[in-house]
GROMACS .gro file of C-alpha atoms in nm:
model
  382
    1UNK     CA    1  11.683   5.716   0.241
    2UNK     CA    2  11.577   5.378   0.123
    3UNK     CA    3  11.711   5.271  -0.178
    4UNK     CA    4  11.449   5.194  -0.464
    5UNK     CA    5  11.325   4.854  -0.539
    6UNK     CA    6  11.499   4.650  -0.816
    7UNK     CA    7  11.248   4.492  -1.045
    8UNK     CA    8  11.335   4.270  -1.375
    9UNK     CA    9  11.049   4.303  -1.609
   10UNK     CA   10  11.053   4.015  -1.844
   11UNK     CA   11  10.908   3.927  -2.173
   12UNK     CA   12  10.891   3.735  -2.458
   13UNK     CA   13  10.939   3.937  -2.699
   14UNK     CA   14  10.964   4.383  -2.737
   15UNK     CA   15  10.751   4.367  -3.080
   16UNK     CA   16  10.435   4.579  -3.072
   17UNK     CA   17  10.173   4.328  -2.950
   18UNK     CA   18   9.944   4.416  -2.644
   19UNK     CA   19  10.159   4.329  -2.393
   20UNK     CA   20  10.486   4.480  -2.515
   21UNK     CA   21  10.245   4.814  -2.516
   22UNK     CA   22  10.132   4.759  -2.222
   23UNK     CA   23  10.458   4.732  -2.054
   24UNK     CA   24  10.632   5.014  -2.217
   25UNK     CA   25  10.361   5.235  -2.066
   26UNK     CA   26  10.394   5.094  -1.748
   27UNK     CA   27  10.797   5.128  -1.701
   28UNK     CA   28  10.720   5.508  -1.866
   29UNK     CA   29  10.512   5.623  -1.577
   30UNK     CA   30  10.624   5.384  -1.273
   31UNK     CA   31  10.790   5.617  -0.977
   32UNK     CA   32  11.206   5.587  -1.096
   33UNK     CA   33  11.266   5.715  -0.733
   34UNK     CA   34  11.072   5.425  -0.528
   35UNK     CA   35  11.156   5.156  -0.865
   36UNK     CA   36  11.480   5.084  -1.024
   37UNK     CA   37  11.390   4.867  -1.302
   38UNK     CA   38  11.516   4.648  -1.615
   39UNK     CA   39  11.386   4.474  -1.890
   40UNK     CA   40  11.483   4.110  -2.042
   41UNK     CA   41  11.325   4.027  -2.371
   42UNK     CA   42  11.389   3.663  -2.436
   43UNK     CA   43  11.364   3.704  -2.826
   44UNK     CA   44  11.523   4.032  -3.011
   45UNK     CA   45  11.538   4.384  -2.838
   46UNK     CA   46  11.278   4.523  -3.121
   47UNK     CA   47  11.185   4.877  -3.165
   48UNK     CA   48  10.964   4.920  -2.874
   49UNK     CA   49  11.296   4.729  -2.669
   50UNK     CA   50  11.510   5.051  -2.818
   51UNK     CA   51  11.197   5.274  -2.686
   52UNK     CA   52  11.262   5.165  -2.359
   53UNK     CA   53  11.605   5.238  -2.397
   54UNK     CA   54  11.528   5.609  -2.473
   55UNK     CA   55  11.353   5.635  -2.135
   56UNK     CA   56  11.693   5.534  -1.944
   57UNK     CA   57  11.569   5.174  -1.842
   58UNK     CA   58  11.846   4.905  -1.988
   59UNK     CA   59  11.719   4.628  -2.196
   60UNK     CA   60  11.858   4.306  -2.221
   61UNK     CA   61  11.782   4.026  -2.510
   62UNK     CA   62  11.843   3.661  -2.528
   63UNK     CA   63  11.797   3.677  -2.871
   64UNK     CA   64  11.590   3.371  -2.878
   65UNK     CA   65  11.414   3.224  -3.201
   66UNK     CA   66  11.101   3.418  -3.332
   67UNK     CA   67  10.875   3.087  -3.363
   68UNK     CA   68  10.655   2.975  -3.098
   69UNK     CA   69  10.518   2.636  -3.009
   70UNK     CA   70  10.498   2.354  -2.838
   71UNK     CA   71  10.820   2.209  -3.002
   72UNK     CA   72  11.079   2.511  -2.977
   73UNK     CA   73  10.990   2.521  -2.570
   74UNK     CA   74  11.287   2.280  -2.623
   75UNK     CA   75  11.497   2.611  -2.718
   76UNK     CA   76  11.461   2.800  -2.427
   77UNK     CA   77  11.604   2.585  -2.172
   78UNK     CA   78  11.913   2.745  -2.258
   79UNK     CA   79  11.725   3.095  -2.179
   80UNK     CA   80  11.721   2.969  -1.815
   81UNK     CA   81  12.097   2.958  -1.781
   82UNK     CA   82  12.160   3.300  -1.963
   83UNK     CA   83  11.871   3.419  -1.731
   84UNK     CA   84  12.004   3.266  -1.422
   85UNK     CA   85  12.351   3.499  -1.509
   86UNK     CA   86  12.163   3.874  -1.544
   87UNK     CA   87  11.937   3.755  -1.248
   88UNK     CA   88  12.248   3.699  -1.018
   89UNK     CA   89  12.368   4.057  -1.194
   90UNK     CA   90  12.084   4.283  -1.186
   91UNK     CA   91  12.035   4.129  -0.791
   92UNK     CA   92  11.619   4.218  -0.834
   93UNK     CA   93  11.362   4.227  -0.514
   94UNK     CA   94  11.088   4.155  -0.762
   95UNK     CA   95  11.099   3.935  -1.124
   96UNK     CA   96  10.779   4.063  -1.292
   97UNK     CA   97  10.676   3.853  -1.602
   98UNK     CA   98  10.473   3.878  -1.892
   99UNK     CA   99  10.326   3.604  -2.162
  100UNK     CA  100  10.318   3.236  -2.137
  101UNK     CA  101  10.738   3.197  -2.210
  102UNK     CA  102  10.837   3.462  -2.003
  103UNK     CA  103  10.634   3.348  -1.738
  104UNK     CA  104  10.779   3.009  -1.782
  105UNK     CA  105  11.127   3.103  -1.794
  106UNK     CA  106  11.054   3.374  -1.504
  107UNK     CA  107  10.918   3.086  -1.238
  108UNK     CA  108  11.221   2.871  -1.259
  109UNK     CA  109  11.516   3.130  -1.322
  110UNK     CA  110  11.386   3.333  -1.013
  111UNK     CA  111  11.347   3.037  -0.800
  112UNK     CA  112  11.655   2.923  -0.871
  113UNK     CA  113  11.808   3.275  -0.806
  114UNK     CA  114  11.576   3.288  -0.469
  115UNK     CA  115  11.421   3.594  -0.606
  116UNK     CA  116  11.215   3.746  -0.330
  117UNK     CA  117  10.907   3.771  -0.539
  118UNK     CA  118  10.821   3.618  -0.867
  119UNK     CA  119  10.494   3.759  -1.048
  120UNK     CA  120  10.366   3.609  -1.347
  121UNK     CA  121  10.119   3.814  -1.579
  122UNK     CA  122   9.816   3.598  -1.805
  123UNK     CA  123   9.642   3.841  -2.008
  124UNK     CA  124   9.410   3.617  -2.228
  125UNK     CA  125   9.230   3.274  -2.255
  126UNK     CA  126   9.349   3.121  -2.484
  127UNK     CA  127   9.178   2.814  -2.432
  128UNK     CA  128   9.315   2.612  -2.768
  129UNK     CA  129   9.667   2.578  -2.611
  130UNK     CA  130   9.584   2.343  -2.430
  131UNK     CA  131   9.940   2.263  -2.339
  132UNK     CA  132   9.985   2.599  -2.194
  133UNK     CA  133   9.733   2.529  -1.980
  134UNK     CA  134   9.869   2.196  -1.895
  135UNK     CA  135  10.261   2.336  -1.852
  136UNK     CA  136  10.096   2.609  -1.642
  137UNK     CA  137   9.934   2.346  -1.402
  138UNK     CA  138  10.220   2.191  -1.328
  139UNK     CA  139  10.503   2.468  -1.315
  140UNK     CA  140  10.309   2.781  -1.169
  141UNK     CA  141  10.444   2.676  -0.817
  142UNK     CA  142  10.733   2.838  -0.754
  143UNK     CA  143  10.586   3.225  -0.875
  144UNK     CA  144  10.432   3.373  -0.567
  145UNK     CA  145  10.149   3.564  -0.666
  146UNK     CA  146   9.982   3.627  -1.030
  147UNK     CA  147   9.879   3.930  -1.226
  148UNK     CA  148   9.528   3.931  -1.446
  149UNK     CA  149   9.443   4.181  -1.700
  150UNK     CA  150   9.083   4.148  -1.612
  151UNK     CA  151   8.816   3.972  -1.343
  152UNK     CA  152   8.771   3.711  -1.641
  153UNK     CA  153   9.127   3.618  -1.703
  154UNK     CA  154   9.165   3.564  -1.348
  155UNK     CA  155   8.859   3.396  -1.318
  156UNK     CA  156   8.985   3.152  -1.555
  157UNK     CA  157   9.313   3.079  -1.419
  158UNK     CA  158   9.195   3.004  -1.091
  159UNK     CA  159   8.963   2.745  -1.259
  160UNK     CA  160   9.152   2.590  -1.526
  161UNK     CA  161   9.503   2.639  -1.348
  162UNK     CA  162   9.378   2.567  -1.029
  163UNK     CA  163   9.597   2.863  -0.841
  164UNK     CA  164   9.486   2.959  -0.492
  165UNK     CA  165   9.273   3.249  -0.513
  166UNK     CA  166   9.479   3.494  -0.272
  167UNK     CA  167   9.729   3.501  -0.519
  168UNK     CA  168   9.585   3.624  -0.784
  169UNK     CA  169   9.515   4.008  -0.859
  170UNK     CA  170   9.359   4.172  -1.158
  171UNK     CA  171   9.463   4.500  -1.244
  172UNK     CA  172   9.370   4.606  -1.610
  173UNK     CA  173   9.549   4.743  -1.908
  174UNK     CA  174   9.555   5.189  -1.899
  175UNK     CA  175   9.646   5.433  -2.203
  176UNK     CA  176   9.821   5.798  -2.211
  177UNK     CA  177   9.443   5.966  -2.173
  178UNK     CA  178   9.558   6.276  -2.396
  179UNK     CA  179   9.807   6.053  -2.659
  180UNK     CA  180   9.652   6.114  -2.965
  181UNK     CA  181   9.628   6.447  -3.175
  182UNK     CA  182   9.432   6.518  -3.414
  183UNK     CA  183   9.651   6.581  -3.719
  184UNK     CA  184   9.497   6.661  -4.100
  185UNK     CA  185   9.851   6.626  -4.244
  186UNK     CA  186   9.878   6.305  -4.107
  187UNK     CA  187   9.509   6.206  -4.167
  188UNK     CA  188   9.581   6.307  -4.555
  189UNK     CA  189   9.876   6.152  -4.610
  190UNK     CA  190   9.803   5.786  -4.484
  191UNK     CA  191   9.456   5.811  -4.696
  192UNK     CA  192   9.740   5.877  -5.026
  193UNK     CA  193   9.984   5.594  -4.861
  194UNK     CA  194   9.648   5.375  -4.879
  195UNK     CA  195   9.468   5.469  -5.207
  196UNK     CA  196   9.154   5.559  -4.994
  197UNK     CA  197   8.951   5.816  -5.143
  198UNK     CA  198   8.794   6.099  -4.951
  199UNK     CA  199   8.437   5.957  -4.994
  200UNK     CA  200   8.520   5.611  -4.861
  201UNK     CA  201   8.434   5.531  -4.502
  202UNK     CA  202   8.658   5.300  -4.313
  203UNK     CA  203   8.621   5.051  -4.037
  204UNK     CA  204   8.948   4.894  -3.953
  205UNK     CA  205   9.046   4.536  -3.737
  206UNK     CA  206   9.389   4.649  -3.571
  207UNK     CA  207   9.621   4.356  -3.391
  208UNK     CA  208   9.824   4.045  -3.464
  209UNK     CA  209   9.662   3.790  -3.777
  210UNK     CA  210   9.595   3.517  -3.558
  211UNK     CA  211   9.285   3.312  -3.581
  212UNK     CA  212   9.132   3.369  -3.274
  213UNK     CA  213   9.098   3.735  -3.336
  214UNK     CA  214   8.846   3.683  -3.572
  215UNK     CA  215   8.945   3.869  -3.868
  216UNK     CA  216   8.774   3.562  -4.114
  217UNK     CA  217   8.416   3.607  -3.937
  218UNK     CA  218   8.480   3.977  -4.031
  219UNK     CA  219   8.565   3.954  -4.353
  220UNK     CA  220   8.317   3.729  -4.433
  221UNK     CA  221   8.030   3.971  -4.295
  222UNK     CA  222   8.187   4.261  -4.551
  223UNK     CA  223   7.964   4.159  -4.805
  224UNK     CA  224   7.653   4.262  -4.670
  225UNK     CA  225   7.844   4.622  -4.542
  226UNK     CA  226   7.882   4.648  -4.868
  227UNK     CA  227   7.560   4.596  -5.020
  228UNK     CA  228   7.414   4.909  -4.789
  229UNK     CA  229   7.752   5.102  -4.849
  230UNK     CA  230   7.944   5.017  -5.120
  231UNK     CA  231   8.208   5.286  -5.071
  232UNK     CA  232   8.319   5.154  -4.783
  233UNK     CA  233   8.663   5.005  -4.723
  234UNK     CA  234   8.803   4.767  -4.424
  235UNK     CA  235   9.141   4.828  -4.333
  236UNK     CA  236   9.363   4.514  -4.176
  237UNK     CA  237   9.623   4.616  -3.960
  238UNK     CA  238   9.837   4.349  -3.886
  239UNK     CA  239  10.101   4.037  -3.890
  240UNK     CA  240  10.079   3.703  -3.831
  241UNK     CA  241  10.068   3.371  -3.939
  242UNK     CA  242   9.724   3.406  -4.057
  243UNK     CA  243   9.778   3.696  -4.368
  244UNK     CA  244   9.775   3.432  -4.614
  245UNK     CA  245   9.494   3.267  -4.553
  246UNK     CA  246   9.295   3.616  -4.505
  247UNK     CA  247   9.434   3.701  -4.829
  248UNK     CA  248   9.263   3.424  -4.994
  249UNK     CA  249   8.957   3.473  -4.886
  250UNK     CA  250   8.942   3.829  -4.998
  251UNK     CA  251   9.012   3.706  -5.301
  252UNK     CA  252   8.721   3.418  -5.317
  253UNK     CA  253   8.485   3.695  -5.174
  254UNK     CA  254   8.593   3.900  -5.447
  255UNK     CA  255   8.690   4.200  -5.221
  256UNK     CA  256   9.010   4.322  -5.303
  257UNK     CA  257   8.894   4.630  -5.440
  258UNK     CA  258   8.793   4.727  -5.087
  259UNK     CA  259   8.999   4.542  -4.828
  260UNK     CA  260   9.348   4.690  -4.744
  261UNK     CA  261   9.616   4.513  -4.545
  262UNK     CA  262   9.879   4.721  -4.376
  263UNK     CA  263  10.162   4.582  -4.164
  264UNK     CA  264  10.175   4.698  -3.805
  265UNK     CA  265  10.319   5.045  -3.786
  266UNK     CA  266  10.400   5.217  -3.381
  267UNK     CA  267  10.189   5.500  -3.427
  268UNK     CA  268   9.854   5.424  -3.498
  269UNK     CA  269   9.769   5.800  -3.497
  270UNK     CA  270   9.776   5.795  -3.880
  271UNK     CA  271   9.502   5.458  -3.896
  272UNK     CA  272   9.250   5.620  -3.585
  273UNK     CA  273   9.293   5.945  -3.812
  274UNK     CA  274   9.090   5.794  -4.100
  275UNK     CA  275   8.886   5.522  -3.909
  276UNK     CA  276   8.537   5.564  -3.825
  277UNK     CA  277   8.460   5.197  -3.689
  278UNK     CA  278   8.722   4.998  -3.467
  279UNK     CA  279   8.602   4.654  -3.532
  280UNK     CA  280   8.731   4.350  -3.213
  281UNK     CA  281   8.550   3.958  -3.307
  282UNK     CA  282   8.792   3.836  -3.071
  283UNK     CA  283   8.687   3.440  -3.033
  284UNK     CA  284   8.854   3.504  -2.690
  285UNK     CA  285   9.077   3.787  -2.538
  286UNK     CA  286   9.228   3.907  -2.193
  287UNK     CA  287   9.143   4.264  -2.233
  288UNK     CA  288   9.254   4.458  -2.548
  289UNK     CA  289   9.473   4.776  -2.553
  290UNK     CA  290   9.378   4.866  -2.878
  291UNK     CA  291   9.003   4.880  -2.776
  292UNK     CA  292   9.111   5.131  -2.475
  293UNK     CA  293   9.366   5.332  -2.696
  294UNK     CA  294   9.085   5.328  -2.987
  295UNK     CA  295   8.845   5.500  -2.741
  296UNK     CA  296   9.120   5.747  -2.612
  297UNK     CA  297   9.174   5.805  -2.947
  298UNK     CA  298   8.742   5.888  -2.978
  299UNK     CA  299   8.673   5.618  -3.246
  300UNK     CA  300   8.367   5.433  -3.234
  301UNK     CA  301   8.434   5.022  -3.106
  302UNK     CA  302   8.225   4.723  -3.193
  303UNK     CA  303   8.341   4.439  -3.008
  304UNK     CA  304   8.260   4.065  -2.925
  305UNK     CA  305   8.204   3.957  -2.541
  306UNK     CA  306   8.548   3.751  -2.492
  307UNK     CA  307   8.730   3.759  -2.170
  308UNK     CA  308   8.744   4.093  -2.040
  309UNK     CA  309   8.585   4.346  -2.317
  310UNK     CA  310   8.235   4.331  -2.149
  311UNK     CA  311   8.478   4.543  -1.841
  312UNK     CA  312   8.512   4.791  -2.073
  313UNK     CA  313   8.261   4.805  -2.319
  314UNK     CA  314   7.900   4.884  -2.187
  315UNK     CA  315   7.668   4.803  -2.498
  316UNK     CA  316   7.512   5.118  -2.652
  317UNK     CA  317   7.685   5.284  -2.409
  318UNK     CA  318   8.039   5.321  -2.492
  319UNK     CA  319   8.096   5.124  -2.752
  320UNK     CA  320   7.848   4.824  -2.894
  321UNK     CA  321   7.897   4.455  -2.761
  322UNK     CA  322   7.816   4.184  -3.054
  323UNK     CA  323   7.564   3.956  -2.917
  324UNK     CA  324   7.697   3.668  -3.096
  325UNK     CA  325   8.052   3.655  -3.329
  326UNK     CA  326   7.934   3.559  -3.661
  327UNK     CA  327   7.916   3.746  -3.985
  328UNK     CA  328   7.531   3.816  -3.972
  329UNK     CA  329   7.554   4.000  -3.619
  330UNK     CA  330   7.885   4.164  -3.716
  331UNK     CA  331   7.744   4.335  -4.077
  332UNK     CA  332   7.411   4.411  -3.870
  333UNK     CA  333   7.585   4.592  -3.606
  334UNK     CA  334   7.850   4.751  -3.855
  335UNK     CA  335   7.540   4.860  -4.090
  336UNK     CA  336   7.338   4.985  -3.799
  337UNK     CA  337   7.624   5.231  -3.614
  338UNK     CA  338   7.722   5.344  -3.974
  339UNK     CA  339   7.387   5.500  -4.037
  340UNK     CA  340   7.332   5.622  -3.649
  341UNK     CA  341   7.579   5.927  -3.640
  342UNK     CA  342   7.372   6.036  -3.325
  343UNK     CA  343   7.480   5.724  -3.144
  344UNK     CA  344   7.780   5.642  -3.267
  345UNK     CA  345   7.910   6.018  -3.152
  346UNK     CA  346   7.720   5.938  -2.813
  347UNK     CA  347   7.966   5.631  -2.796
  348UNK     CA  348   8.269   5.809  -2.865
  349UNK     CA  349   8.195   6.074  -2.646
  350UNK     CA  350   8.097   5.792  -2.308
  351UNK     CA  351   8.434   5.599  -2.381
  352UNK     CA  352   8.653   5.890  -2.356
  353UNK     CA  353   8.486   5.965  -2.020
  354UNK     CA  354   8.519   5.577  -1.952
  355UNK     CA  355   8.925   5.611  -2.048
  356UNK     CA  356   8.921   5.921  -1.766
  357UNK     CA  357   8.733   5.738  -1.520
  358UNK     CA  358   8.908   5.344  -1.542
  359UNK     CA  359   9.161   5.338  -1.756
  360UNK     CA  360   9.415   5.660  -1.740
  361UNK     CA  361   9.775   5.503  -1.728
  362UNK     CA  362   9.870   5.688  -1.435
  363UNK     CA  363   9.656   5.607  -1.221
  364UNK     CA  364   9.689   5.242  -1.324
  365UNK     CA  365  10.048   5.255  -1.275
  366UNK     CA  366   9.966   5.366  -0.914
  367UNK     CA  367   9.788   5.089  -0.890
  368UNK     CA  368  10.086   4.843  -0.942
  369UNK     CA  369  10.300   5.054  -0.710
  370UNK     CA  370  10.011   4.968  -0.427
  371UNK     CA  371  10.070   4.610  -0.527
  372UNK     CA  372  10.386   4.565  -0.535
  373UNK     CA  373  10.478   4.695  -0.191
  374UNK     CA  374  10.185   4.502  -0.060
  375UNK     CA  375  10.304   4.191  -0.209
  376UNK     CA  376  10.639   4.213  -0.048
  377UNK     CA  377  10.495   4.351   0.291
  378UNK     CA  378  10.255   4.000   0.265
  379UNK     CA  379  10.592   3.813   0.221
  380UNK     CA  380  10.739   3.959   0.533
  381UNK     CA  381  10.997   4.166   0.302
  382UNK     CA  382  10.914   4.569   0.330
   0.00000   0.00000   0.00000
């Protein structure tokens, strides 16, 4: 009996982002008798890196600083020598890596190690860090072949990174089909947690306060939501960087009264229980797991056209597709599904079918198995 195939997962952090998601999904349902695996977080083990834990997969942290940036790369040099030691440990066939750090760290520590394959993961465009892009021209050598979260991510790197084709794959993001409940309890006790009153509708923006998911354009179009409904409320879920800023404007706008901000919680059961409108004005995006685990979860998504959403979102189909991200197309298309019940059940109805279909965890998972013993067959190794 062969014995199973060693493969260090690493990433740059076990906090509840996308990607962290994402991976805990994937090392839940991968085949534990074909796939030994571990997990390296290069900043703290975080709750999700204790979830892990539950499900008998060790996770290891380098417990390096939380900010990010051009100027604290200079900080995770050490990384590479702490990495170099649980490589030469942990002996893996396959170092499988995830964000722009790990993926960093992952390329040189494996070479260095002589890990048979090295595969780095891009899962957005994020076309403003421009030195990404420009660290990522000049270091992706030594990886072997490169994961994409959708056709447009890998699109992209093979243009603006300039990797060979053949070595890039896209295989996109997959939920638990049947994860969420419904659950009154639950549904009546965040409403109390929230101060939202049983005749206010809610639309919510769920993910990380950064600029480029567009919670500002959103906020700004509220206004006119609210002229047509007044009792409606818009529910940020969310940390980052940007709260502050957001915070201000709901004040200027004069909104407080109906915008709520709520830090990131693990469950999002409680916030799909009480929203009717999952709002995404991504300026730009890989492909977003809360768009597929909002439509598992059958609530209604509005969404821009960045990166890979147009691979899951048909417009008026499954979901509506914003034409252009501004505040004038966002209210119109907000206002519009709010007072189309017929449709917007339609919608809900056509993206759990789309979840079934493309998106269903295990089969993605099955996916990755496929890939991986491909890979290492291409590289003369299986």
């Amino acid at each position: 009996m062969n014995s199973p195939i060693k493969i260090l997962y690493l990433i740059t952090s076990t906090g509840y982002g996308g990607a962290e998601r994402s991976l805990l999904n994937l090392v839940s349902h991968i085949n534990k008798k074909e796939f030994s695996m571990s997990v390296c977080s290069l900043k703290i083990k975080g709750e999700l890196g204790k979830e892990i834990e539950q499900r008998g997969i060790p996770v290891i942290s380098l417990n390096l600083p939380k900010k990010t940036g051009i100027k604290t790369l200079f900080s995770y040099f050490p990384a590479i020598f702490k990495l170099i030691r649980i490589i030469r440990n942990t002996k893996p066939t396959i170092i499988h890596s995830l964000l722009f750090q790990a993926n960093l760290a992952g390329r040189i520590s494996g070479k260095i190690c002589r890990v048979p394959l090295i595969i780095n993961s891009f899962r957005t465009m994020e076309k403003e860090k421009k030195y990404q892009l420009f660290i990522d021209k000049i270091t992706w050598y030594p990886a072997d072949y490169f994961h994409a979260v959708s056709n447009m991510v890998r699109n992209f790197i093979i243009k603006k990174i300039r990797i060979p084709s053949y070595k890039v794959f896209a295989i996109p993001n997959g939920v638990i089909r049947d994860w969420y409940r419904e659950n009154k309890e639950c549904r009546e006790n965040i409403r109390n947690e929230l101060r939202i009153a049983h005749h206010d509708r809610v639309i919510s923006i769920i993910g990380r306060l950064r600029k480029e998911k567009g919670h500002a354009v959103l906020i700004k179009a509220l206004p006119e939501v609210l002229n047509k409904f007044p009792l409606l409320k818009l529910l940020i879920v969310g940390e980052g960087e940007e709260k502050a800023h957001l915070q201000m404007l709901v004040k200027k706008l004069k909104l407080e009264s109906r915008v709520i901000f709520k830090n990131f919680i693990k469950d999002l059961s409680p916030i799909f229980s009480i929203t009717e409108i999952l709002i995404v004005p991504s300026l730009h995006e890989g492909m977003p797991n809360i768009i597929l685990e909002a439509m598992a979860a059958k609530v209604a998504v509005i969404a821009s056209k960045a990166g890979g959403i147009p691979e899951v979102i048909e417009d008026r189909k499954n979901g509506i597709l914003l034409p252009e991200t501004n505040p004038e197309t966002i209210s119109i298309a907000i206002i519009n599904l709010l007072e189309n019940h017929t449709l917007k059940e339609r919608l809900k109805k056509d993206a759990l079918i789309r979840i079934e279909q493309d998106f269903n965890i295990v089969e993605i998972v099955k996916k990755f198995e496929k890939k991986y013993i491909e890979l290492l067959k291409n590289e003369g190794l299986k």
